mmCIF file of C-alpha atoms and ligand atoms in Angstrom:
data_model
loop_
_atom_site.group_PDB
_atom_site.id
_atom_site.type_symbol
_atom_site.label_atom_id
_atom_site.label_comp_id
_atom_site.label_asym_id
_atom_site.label_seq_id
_atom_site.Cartn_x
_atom_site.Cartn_y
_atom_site.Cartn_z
ATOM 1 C CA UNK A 83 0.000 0.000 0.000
ATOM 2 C CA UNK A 84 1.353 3.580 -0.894
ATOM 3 C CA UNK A 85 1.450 5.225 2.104
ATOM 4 C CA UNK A 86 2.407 8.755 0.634
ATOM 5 C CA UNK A 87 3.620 10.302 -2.072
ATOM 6 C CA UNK A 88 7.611 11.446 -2.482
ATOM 7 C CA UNK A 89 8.884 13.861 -5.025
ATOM 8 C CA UNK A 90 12.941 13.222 -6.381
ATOM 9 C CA UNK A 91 14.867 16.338 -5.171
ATOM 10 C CA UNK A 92 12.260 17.882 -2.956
ATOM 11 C CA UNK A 93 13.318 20.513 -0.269
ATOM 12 C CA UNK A 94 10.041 21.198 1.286
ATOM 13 C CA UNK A 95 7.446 18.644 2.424
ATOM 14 C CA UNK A 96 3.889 20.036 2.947
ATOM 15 C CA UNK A 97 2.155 17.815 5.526
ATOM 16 C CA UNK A 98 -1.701 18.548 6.483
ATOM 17 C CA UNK A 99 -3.947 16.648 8.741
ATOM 18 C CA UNK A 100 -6.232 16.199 6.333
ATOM 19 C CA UNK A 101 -7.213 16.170 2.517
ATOM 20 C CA UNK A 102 -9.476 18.917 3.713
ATOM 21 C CA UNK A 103 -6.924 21.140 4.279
ATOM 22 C CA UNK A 104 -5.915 21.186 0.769
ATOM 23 C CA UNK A 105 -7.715 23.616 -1.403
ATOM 24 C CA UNK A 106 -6.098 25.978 1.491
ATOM 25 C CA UNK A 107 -3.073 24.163 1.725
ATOM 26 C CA UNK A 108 -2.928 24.398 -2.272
ATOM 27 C CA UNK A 109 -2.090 27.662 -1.957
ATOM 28 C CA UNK A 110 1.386 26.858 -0.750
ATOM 29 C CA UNK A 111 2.131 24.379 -2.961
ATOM 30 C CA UNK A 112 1.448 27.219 -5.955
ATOM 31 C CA UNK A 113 3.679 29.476 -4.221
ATOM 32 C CA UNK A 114 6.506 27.448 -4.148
ATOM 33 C CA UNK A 115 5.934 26.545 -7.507
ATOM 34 C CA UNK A 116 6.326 29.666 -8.748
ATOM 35 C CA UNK A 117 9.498 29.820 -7.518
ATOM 36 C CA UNK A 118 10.160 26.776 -8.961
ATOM 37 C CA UNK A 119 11.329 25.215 -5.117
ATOM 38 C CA UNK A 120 10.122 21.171 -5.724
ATOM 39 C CA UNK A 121 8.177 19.962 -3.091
ATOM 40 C CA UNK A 122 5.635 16.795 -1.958
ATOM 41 C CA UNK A 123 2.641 17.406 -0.083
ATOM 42 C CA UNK A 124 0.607 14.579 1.763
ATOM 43 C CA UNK A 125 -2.155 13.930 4.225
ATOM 44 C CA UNK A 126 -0.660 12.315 7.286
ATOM 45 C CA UNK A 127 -2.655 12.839 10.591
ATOM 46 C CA UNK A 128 -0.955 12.974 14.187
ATOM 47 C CA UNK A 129 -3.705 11.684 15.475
ATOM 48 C CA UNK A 130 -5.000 9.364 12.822
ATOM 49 C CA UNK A 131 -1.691 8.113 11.413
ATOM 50 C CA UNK A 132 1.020 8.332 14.074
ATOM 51 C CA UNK A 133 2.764 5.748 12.258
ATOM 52 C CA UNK A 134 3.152 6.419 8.783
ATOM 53 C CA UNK A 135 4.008 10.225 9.808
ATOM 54 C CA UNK A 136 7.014 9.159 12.374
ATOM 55 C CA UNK A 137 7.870 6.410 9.166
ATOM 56 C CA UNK A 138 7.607 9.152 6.452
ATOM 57 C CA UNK A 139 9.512 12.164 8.269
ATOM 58 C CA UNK A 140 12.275 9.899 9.146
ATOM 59 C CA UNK A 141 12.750 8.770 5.036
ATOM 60 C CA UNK A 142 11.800 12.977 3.993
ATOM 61 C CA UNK A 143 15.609 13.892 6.359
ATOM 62 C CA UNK A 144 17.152 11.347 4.595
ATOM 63 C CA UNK A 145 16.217 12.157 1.149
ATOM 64 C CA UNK A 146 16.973 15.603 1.860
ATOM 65 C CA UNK A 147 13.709 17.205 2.570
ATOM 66 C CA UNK A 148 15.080 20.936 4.281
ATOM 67 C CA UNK A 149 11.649 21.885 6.376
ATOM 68 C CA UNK A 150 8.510 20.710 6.725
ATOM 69 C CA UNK A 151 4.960 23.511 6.255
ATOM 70 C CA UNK A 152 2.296 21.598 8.533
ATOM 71 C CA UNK A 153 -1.172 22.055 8.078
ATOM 72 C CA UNK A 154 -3.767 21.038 10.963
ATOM 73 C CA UNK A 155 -7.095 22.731 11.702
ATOM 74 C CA UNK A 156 -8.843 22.137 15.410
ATOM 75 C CA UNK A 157 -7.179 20.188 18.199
ATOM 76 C CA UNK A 158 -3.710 21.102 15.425
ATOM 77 C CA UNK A 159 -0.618 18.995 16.522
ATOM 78 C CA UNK A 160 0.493 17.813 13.562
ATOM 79 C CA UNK A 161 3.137 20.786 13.798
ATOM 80 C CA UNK A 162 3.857 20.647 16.802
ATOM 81 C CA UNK A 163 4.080 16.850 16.487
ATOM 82 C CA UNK A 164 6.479 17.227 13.739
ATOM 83 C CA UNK A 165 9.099 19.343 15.652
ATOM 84 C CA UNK A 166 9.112 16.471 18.305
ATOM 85 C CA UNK A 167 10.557 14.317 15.055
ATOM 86 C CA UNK A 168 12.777 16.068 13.462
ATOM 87 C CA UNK A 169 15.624 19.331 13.485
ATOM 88 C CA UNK A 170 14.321 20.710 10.707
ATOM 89 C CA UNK A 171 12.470 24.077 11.033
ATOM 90 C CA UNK A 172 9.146 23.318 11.166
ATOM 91 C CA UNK A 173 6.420 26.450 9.802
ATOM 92 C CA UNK A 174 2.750 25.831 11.116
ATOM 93 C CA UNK A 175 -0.172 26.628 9.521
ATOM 94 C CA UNK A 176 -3.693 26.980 11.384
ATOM 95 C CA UNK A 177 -6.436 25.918 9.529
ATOM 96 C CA UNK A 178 -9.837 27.169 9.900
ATOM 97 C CA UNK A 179 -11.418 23.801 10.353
ATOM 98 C CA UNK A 180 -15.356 23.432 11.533
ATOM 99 C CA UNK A 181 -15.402 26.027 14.598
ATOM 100 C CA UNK A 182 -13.843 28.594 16.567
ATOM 101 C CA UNK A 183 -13.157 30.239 13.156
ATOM 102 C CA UNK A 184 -10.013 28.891 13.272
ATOM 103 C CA UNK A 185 -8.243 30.049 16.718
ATOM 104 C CA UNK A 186 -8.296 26.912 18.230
ATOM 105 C CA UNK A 187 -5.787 25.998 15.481
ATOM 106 C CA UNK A 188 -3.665 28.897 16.029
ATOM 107 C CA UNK A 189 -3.301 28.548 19.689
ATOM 108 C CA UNK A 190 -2.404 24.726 19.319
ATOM 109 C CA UNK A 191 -0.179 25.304 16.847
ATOM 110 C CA UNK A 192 1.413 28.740 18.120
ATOM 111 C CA UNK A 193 1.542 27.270 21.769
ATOM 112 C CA UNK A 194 4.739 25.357 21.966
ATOM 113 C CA UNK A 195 6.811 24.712 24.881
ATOM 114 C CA UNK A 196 10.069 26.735 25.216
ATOM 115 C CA UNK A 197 13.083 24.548 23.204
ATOM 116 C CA UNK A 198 10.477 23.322 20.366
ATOM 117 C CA UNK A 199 9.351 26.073 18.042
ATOM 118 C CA UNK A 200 7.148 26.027 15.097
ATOM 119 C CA UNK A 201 7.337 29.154 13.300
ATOM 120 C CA UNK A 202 3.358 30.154 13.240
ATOM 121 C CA UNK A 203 1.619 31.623 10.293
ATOM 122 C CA UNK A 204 -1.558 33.300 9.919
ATOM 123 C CA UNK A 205 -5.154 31.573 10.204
ATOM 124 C CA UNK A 206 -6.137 30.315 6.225
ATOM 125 C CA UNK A 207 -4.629 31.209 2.545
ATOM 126 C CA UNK A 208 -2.767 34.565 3.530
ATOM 127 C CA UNK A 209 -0.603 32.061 6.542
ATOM 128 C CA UNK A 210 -0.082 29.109 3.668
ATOM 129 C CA UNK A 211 1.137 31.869 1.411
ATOM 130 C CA UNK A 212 3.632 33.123 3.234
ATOM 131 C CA UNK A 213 4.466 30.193 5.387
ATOM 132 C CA UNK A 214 5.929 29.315 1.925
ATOM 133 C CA UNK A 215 7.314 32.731 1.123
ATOM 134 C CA UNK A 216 8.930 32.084 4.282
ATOM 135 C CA UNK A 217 10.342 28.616 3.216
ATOM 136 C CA UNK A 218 11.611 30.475 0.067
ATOM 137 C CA UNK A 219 13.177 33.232 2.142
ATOM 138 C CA UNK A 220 14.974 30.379 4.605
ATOM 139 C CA UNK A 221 16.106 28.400 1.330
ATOM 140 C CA UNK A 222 17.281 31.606 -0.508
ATOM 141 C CA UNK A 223 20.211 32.067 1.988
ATOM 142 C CA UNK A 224 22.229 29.454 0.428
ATOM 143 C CA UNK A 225 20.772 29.992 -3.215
ATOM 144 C CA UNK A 226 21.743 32.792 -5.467
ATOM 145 C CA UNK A 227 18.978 32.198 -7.868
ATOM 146 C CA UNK A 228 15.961 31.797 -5.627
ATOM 147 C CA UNK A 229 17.765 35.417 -4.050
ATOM 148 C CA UNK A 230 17.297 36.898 -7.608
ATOM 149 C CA UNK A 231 13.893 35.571 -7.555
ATOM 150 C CA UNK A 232 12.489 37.103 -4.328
ATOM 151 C CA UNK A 233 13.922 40.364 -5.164
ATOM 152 C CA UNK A 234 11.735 40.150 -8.313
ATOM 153 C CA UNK A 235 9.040 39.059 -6.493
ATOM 154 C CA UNK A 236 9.147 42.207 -3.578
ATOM 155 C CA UNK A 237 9.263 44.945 -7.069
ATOM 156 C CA UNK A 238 6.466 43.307 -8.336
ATOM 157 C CA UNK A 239 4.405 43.292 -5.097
ATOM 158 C CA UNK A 240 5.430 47.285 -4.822
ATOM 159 C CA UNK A 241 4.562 47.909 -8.373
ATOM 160 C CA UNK A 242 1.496 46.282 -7.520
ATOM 161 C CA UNK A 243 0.375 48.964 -4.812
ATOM 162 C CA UNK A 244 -1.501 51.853 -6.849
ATOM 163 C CA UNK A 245 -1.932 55.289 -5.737
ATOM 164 C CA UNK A 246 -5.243 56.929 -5.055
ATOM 165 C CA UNK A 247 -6.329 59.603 -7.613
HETATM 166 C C1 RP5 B 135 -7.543 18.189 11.486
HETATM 167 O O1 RP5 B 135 -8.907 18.176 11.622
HETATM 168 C C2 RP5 B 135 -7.283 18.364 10.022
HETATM 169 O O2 RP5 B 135 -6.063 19.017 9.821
HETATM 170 C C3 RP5 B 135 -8.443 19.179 9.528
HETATM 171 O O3 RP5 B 135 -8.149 20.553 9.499
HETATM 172 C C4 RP5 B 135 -9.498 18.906 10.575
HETATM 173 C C5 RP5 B 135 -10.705 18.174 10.022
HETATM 174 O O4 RP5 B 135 -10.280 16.981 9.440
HETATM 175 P P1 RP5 B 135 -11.336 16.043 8.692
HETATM 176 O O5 RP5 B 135 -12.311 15.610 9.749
HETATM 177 O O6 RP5 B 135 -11.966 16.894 7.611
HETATM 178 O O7 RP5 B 135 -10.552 14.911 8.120
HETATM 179 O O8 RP5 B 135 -6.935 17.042 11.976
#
């Protein structure tokens, strides 16, 4: 049985607690695509598949997966979960899930115990975004080209503000 799916060369690995994160968590994925940064995304639960995640972040270091974007909405460890597994950074994403609007996420995902952070992004699309900006930022220090690319990206986000007539 495939247990998830692996990308050659991938530097990120988007996790989410669910296949209903992903038209959010799609939003990521896009981003780093347009900066070209390969990447494998899968549904692996804390709670539902404590197994396969501790099986499949273990292989991801090996094959040279940098950090990890988690995606969990309600009671969310799977960040928090992650950081317990591996060195990597780890960037959280709070989903809006089925209540509280979403800041139940954020607090269990923002909440960590001193010595285990997960960097904590915004509730929704805007925090997926730029959890992945932020992945591209991290991953930029040690690559000239993604550097040339950012750059590009900030001017066009600038030339993108208008001015009020
Ligand atoms: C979390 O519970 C998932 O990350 C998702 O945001 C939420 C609901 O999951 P499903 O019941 O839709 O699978 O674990």
């Amino acid at each position: 049985m495939v247990e998830y799916t692996t990308v050659d060369g991938a530097r990120v690995g988007i996790l989410m607690g669910s296949a209903s994160d992903w038209p959010t968590m799609k939003k990521a994925s896009e981003t780093l695509e347009q900066f070209s940064v390969l990447h494998e995304c899968n549904a692996i639960s804390a709670h539902r598949n404590p197994e396969r995640l501790q099986k499949y972040l273990s292989e991801a270091e090996k094959r040279g997966v940098e950090l990890f974007i988690c995606a969990a909405g309600g009671a969310a460890h799977l960040a928090g979960v992650v950081a317990a597994h591996t060195e990597k950074p780890v960037l959280g994403c709070p989903m809006q899930a089925w209540s509280l609007d979403g800041l139940d996420s954020l607090l269990s995902t923002v909440q960590m115990p001193k010595g285990m952070p997960v960097a904590t992004f915004a509730i929704g699309g805007a925090g997926a975004i730029n959890a992945a900006i932020f992945a591209v930022q991290m991953l930029a220090m040690g690559d000239s080209s993604l550097k040339t690319a950012l750059s590009a990206f900030r001017d066009d986000q600038s030339s993108a503000v208008t001015i009020l007539e």
